[in-house]
Tab-separated table of C-alpha atoms in Angstrom:
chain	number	residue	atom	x	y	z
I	1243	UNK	CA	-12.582	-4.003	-6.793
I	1244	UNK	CA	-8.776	-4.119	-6.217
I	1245	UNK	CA	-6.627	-2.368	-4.440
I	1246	UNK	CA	-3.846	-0.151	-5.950
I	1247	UNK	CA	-0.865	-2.808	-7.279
I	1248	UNK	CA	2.617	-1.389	-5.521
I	1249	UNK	CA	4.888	-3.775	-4.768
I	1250	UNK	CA	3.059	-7.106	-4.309
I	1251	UNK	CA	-0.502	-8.278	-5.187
I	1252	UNK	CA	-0.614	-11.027	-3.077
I	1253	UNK	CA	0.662	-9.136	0.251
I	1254	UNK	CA	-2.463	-6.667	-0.649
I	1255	UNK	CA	-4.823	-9.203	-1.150
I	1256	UNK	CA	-3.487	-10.989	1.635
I	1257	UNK	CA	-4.490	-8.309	3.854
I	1258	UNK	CA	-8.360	-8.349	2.447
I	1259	UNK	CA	-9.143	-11.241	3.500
I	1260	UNK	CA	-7.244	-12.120	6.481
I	1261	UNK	CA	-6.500	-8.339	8.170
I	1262	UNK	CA	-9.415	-8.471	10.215
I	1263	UNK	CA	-8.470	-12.010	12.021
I	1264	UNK	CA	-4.866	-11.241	12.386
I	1265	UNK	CA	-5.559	-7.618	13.562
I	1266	UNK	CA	-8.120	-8.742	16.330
I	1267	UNK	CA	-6.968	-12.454	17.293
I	1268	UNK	CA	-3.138	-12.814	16.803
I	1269	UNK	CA	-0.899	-11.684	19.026
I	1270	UNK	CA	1.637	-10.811	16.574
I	1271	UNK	CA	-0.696	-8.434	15.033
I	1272	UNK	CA	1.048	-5.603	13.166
I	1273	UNK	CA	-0.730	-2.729	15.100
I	1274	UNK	CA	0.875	-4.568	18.513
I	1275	UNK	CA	4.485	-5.132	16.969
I	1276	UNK	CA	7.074	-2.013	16.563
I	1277	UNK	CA	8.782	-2.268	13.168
I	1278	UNK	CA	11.689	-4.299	13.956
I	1279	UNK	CA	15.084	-2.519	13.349
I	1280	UNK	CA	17.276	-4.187	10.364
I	1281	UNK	CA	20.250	-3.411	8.175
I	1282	UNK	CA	18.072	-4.471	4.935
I	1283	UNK	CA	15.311	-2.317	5.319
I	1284	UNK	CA	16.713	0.036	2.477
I	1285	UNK	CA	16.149	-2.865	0.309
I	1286	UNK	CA	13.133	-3.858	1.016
I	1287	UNK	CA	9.779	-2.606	-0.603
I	1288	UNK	CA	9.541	1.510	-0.263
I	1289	UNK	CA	5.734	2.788	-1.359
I	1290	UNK	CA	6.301	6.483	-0.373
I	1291	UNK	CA	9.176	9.067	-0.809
I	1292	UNK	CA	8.289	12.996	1.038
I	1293	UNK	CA	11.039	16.227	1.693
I	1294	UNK	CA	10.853	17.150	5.525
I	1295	UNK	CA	12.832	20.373	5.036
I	1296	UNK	CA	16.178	18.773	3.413
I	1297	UNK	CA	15.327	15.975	4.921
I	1298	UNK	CA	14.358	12.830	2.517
I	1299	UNK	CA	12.054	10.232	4.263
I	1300	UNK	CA	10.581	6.787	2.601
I	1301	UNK	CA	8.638	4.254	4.106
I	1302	UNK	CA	7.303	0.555	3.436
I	1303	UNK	CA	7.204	-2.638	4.150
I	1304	UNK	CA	6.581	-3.862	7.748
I	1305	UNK	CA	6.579	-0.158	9.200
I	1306	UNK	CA	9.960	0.363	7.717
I	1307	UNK	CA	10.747	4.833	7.581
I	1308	UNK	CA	13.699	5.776	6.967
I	1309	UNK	CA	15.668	9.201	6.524
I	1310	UNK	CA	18.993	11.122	5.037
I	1311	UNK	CA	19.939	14.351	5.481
I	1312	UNK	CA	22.252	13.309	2.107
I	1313	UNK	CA	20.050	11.147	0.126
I	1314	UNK	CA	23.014	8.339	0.771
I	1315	UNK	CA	23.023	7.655	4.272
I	1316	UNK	CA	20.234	6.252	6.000
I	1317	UNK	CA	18.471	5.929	9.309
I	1318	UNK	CA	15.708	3.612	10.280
I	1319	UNK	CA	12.934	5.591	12.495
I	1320	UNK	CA	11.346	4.590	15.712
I	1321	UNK	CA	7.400	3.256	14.377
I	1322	UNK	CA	5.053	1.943	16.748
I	1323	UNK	CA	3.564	-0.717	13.973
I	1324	UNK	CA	4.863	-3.336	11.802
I	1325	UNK	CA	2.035	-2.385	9.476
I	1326	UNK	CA	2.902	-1.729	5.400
I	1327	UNK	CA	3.075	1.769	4.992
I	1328	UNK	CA	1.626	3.555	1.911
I	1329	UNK	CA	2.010	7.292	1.840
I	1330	UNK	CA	3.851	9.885	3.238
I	1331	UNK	CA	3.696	14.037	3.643
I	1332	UNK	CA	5.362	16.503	5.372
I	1333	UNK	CA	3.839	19.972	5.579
I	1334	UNK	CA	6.501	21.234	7.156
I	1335	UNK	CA	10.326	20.184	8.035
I	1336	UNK	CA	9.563	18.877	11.446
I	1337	UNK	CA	5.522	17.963	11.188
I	1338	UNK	CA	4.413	14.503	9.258
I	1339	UNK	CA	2.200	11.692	8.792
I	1340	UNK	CA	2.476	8.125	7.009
I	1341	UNK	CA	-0.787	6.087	6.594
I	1342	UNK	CA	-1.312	2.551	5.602
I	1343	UNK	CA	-2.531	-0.888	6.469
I	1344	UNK	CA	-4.562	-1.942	9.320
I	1345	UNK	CA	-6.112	1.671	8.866
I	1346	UNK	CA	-2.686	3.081	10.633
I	1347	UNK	CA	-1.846	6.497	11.068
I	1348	UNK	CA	0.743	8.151	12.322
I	1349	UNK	CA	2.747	11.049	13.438
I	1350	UNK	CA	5.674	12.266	13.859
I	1351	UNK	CA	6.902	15.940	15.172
I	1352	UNK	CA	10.765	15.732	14.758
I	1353	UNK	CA	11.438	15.165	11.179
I	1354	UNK	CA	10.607	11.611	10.877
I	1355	UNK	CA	13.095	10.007	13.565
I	1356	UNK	CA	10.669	8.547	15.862
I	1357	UNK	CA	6.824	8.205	14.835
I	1358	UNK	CA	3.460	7.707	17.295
I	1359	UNK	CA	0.436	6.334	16.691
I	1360	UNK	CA	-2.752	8.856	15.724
I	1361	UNK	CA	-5.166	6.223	14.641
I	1362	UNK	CA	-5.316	2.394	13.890
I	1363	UNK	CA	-8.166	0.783	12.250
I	1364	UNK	CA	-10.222	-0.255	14.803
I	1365	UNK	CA	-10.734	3.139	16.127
I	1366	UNK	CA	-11.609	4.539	13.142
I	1367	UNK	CA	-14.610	2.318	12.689
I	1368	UNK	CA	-15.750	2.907	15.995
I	1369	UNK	CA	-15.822	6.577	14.496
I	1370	UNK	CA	-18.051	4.980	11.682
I	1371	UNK	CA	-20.200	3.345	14.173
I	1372	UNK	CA	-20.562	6.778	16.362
I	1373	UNK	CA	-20.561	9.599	13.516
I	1374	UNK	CA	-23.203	6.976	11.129
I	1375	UNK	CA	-24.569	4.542	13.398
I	1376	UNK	CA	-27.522	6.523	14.330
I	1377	UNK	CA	-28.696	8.531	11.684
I	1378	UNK	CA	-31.166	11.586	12.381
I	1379	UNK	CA	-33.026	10.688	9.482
I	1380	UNK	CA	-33.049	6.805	8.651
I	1381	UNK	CA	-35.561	6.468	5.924
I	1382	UNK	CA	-33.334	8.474	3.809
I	1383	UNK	CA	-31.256	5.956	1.274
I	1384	UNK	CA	-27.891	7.794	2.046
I	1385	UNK	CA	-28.318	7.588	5.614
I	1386	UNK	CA	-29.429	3.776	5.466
I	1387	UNK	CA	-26.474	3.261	3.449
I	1388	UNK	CA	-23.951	5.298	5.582
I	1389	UNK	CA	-25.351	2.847	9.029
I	1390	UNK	CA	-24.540	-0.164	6.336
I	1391	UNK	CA	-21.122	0.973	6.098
I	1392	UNK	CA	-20.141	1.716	9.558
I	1393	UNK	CA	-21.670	-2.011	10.516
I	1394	UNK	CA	-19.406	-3.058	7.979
I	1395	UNK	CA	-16.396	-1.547	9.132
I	1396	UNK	CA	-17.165	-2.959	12.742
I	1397	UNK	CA	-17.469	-5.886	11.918
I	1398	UNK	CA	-14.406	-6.429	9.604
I	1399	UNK	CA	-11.933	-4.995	12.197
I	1400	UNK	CA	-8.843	-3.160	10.918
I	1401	UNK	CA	-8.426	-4.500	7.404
I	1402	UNK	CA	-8.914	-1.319	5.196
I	1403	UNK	CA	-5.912	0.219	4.209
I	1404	UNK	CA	-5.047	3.946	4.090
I	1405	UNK	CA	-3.663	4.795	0.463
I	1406	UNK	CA	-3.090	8.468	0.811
I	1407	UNK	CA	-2.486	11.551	3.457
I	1408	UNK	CA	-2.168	15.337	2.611
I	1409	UNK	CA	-1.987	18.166	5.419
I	1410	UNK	CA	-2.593	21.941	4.150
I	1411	UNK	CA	-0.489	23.067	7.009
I	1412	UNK	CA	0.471	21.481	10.827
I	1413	UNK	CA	-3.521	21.471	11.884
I	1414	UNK	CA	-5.559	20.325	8.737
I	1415	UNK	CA	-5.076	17.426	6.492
I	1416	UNK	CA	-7.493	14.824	5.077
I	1417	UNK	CA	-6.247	10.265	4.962
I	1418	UNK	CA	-8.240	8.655	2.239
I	1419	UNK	CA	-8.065	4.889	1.476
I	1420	UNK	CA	-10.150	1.730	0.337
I	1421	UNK	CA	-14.327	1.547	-0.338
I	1422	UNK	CA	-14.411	5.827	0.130
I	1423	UNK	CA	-12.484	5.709	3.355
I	1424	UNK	CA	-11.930	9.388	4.029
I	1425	UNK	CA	-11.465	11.291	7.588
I	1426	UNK	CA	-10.720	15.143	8.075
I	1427	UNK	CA	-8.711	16.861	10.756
I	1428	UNK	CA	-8.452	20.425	11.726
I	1429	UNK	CA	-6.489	20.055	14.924
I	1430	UNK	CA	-3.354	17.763	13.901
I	1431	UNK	CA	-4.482	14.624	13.853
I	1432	UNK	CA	-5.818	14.675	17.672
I	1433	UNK	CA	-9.422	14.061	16.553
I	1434	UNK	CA	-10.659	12.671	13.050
I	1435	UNK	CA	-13.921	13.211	11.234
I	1436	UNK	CA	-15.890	10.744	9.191
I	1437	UNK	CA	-16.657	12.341	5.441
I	1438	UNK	CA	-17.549	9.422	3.446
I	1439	UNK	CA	-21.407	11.244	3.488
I	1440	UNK	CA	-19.334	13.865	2.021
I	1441	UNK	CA	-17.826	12.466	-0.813
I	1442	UNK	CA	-19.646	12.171	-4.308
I	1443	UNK	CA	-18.541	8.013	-4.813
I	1444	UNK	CA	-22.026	5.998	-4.683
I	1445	UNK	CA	-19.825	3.221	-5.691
I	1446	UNK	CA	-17.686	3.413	-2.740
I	1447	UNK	CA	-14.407	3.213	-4.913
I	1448	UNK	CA	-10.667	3.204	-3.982
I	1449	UNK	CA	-9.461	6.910	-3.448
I	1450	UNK	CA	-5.676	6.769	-4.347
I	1451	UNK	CA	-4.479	9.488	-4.151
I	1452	UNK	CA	-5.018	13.481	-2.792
I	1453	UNK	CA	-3.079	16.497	-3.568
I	1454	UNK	CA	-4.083	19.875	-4.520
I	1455	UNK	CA	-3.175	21.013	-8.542
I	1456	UNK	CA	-4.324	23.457	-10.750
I	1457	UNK	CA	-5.139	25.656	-8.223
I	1458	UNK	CA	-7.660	23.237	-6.129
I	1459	UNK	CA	-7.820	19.937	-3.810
I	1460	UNK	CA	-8.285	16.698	-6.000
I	1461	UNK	CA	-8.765	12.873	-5.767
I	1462	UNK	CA	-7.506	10.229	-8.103
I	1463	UNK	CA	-9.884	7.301	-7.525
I	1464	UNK	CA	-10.791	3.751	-9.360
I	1465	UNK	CA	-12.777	3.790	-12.830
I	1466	UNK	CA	-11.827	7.007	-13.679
I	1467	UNK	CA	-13.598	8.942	-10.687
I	1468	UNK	CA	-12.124	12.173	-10.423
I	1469	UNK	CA	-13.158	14.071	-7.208
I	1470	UNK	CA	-12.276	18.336	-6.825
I	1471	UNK	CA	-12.862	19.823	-3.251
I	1472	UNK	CA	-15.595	22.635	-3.013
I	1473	UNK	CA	-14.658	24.536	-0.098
I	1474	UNK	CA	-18.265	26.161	-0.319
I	1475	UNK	CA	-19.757	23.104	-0.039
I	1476	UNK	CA	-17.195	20.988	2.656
I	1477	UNK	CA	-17.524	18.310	0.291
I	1478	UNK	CA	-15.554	16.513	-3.030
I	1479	UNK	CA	-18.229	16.405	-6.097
I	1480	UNK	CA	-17.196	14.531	-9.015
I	1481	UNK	CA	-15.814	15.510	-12.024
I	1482	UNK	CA	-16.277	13.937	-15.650
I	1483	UNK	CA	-13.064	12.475	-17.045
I	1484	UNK	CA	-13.265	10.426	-20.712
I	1485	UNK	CA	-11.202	7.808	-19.259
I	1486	UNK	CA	-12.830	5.033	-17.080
I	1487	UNK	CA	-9.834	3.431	-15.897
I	1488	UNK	CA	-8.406	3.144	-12.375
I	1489	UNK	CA	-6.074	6.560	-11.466
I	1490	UNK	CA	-3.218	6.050	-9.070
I	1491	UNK	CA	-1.710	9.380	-8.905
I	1492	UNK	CA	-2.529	13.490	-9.121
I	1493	UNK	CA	-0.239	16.384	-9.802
I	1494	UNK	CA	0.148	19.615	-11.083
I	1495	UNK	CA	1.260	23.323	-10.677
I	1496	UNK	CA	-0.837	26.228	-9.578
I	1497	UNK	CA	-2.873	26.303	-13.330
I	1498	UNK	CA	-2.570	22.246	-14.322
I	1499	UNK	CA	-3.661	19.404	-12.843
I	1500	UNK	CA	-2.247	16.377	-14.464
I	1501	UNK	CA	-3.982	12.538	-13.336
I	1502	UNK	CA	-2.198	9.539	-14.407
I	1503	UNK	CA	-3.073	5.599	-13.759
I	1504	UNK	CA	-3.292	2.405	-15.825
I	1505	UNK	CA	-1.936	1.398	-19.427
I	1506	UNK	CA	0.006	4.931	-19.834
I	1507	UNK	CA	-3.035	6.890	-19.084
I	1508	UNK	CA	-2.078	11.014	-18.055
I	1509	UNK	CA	-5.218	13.558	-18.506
I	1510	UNK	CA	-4.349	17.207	-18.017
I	1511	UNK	CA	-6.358	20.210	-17.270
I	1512	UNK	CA	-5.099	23.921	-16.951
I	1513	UNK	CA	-9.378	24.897	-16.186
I	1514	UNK	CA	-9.712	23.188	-12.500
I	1515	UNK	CA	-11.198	19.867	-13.717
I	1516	UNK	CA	-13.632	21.281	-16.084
I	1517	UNK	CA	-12.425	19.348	-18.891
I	1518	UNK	CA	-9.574	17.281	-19.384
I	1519	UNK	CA	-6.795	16.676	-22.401
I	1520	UNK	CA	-5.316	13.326	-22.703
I	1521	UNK	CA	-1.226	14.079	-22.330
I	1522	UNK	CA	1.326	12.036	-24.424
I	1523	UNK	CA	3.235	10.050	-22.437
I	1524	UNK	CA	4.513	7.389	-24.874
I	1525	UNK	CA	4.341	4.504	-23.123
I	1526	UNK	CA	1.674	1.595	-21.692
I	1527	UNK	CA	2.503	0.352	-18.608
I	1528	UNK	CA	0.847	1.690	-15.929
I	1529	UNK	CA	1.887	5.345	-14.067
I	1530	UNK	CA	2.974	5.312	-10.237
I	1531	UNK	CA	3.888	8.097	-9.417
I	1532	UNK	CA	4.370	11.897	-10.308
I	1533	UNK	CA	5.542	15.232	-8.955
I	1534	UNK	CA	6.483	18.702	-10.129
I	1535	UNK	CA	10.540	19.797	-9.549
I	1536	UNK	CA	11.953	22.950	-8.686
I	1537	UNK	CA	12.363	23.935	-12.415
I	1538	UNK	CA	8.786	23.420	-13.281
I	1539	UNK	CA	9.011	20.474	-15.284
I	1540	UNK	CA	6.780	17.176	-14.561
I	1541	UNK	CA	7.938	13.840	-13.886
I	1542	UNK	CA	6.128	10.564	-13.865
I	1543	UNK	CA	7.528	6.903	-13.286
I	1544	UNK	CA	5.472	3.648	-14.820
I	1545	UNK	CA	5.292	0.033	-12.857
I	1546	UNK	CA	7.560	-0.881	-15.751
I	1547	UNK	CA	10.671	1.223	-14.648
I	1548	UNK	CA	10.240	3.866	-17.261
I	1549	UNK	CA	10.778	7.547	-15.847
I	1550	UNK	CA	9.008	10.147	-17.701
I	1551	UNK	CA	9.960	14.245	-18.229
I	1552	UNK	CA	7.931	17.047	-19.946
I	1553	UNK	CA	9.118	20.450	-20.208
I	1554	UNK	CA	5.736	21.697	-21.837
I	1555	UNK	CA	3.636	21.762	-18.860
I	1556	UNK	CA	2.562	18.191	-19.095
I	1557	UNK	CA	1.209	18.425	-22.793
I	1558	UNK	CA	4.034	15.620	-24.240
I	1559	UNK	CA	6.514	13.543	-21.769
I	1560	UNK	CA	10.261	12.068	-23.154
I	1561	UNK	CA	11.456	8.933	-21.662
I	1562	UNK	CA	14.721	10.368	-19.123
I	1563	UNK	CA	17.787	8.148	-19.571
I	1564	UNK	CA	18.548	6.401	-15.950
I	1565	UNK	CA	21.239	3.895	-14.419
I	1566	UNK	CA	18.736	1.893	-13.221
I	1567	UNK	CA	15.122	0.584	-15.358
I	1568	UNK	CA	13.275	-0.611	-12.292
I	1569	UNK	CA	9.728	-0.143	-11.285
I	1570	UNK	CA	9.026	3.245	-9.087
I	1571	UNK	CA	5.744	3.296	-6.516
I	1572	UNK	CA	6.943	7.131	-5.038
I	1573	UNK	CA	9.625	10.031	-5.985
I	1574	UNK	CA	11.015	13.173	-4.308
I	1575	UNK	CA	13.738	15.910	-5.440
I	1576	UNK	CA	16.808	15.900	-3.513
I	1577	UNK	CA	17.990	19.211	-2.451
I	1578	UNK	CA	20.869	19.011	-5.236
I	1579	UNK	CA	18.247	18.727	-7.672
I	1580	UNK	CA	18.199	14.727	-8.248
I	1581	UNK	CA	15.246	12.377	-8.184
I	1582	UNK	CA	14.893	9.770	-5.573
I	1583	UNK	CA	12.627	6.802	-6.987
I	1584	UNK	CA	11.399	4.309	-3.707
I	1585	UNK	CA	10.230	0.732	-5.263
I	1586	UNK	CA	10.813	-2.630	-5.283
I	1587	UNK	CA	14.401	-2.324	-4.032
I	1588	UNK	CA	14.351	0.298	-2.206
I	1589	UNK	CA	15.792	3.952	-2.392
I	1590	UNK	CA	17.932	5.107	-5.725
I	1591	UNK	CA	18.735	8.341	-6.628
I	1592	UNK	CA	18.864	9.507	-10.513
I	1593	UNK	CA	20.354	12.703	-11.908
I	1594	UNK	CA	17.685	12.527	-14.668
I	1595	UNK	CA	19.232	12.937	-18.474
């Protein structure tokens, strides 16, 4: 298995095999360095893009955040970790949380100008170790598997990443990541729950991505897995999808949920995951990111710089004409109504065509 391709394959493989050593051995580990301040940052790798209020904030490389109250002026945020960032989300204008490498998360309570630590990846397998280590009923092949996994996660240290966070409000949100890493809070992030027992991925693939579409809470996963929240239950069950390729992204309004992922692949469903619709999207690299606008209309970005609008509710998708043909990993609407793609280079904004 493989972790999601952003910016650079070999930084991400990289951090397989040699996170756990760095993080518990090496003084210059990223959870014990602050992001170090620098006039490039802009430039350098951005993975996520999130509105906090009017507020746009990215983050990437080596810790890096960064905000504008204009979308051209920028400000590089106080972070506690030199740790690649992945994700981003702001429930509200002041409350947010970025996730990432090193099984990082963090907080912030002002907008995104200064940033503290929640969790790091040792500390969340010490949850494994406490929440599976002991299982009330051991002869079971769940709970056997569950105690593998935690002893796993021990022993590896802090090398799985965090891919994705989403917060329903200030108190509850859920971080998923690599090998069905998922934790719940209800209380802002002060304590974190173990739910990979609650998760239907035997497999233990990548979860991606998490955002609620079509009226529901879904995850984009690896070889096509497709997971919708049952509130009833507390727990994700799997959905069928006829695509078994990896999915990188989720979307949607309140009666379509639209996941997107490798070679061009979009599959759309206005009936809450019971059955899915390949969309057109007209091209074959692989989709990024996605997000609704204002106006309703849907917008995607491929790994090959391509940005994508439909105006039918994610049925058909017309390549948008931009300044710039340059691979996006995350995108956000400005408050004037433009789209700001983070990649490779950093931050651009686009007043799509």
């Amino acid at each position: 298995m493989q972790y999601k391709i952003l910016f650079a394959p070999m930084v991400l493989g990289a951090a397989m095999i040699t996170g756990s050593v760095a993080a518990e051995t090496d003084f210059r580990s990223p959870l014990a360095l602050p992001a170090a301040k620098s006039s490039l940052a802009l430039r350098a790798p951005l993975n996520a893009l999130a509105v906090a209020g009017k507020r746009l904030v990215a983050a990437g490389q080596r810790g890096h955040i960064l905000y504008s109250d204009d979308g051209k002026n920028w400000t590089q945020a106080e972070v506690p970790v030199s740790s690649d960032l992945t994700a981003l989300y702001f429930p509200s204008a002041q409350q947010g949380w970025a996730v990432g490498h090193e099984g990082v998360i963090l907080h912030t309570a002002d907008g995104g100008a200064t940033w503290t630590r929640q969790l790091d990846g040792k500390q969340a397998a010490a949850l494994m170790s406490r929440h599976y280590g002991k299982p009330a009923n051991p002869d079971e092949p769940g709970a056997r598997r569950l105690q593998q996994d935690a002893e796993s996660f021990a022993a590896q240290g802090a090398d799985k990443p965090f891919l994705d966070v989403w917060f329903e409000d200030d108190k509850r949100g859920f971080v998923i990541g690599a090998f069905n890493l998922i934790l719940r809070t209800e209380d802002g992030g002060q304590s974190w729950t173990p739910w990979l027992n609650r998760v239907d991925n035997p497999k233990a693939l990548h979860l991606y991505a998490i955002r609620p579409a079509g009226g529901t809470l879904f995850i984009a996963a690896e070889q096509g897995l497709v997971l919708k929240y049952d509130r009833a239950q507390g727990r994700f069950t799997s959905l069928e999808l006829p695509y078994k390729g990896t999915l990188f992204g989720v979307t949607g309004t309140e009666n379509m949920a639209l996941v997107y992922g490798l070679r061009g692949n979009a599959w759309r469903s206005t009936d809450g995951g019971a059955s899915w619709i390949k969309a057109d999207t007209g091209v074959n690299a692989g989709i990024a990111s996605g997000m609704v606008r204002a106006d309703g209309s849907v917008v995607l970005a491929s790994q090959a710089g391509q940005v994508l609008v439909s105006s039918d509710n994610g049925i058909s998708f017309k390549r948008a004409k931009v300044t710039t043909a340059a691979p996006a990993f995350a995108m956000a609407e400005t408050s004037n109504g433009a789209i700001a793609l983070g990649g490779i280079g950093g931050v651009r904004v686009e007043a799509l065509k």
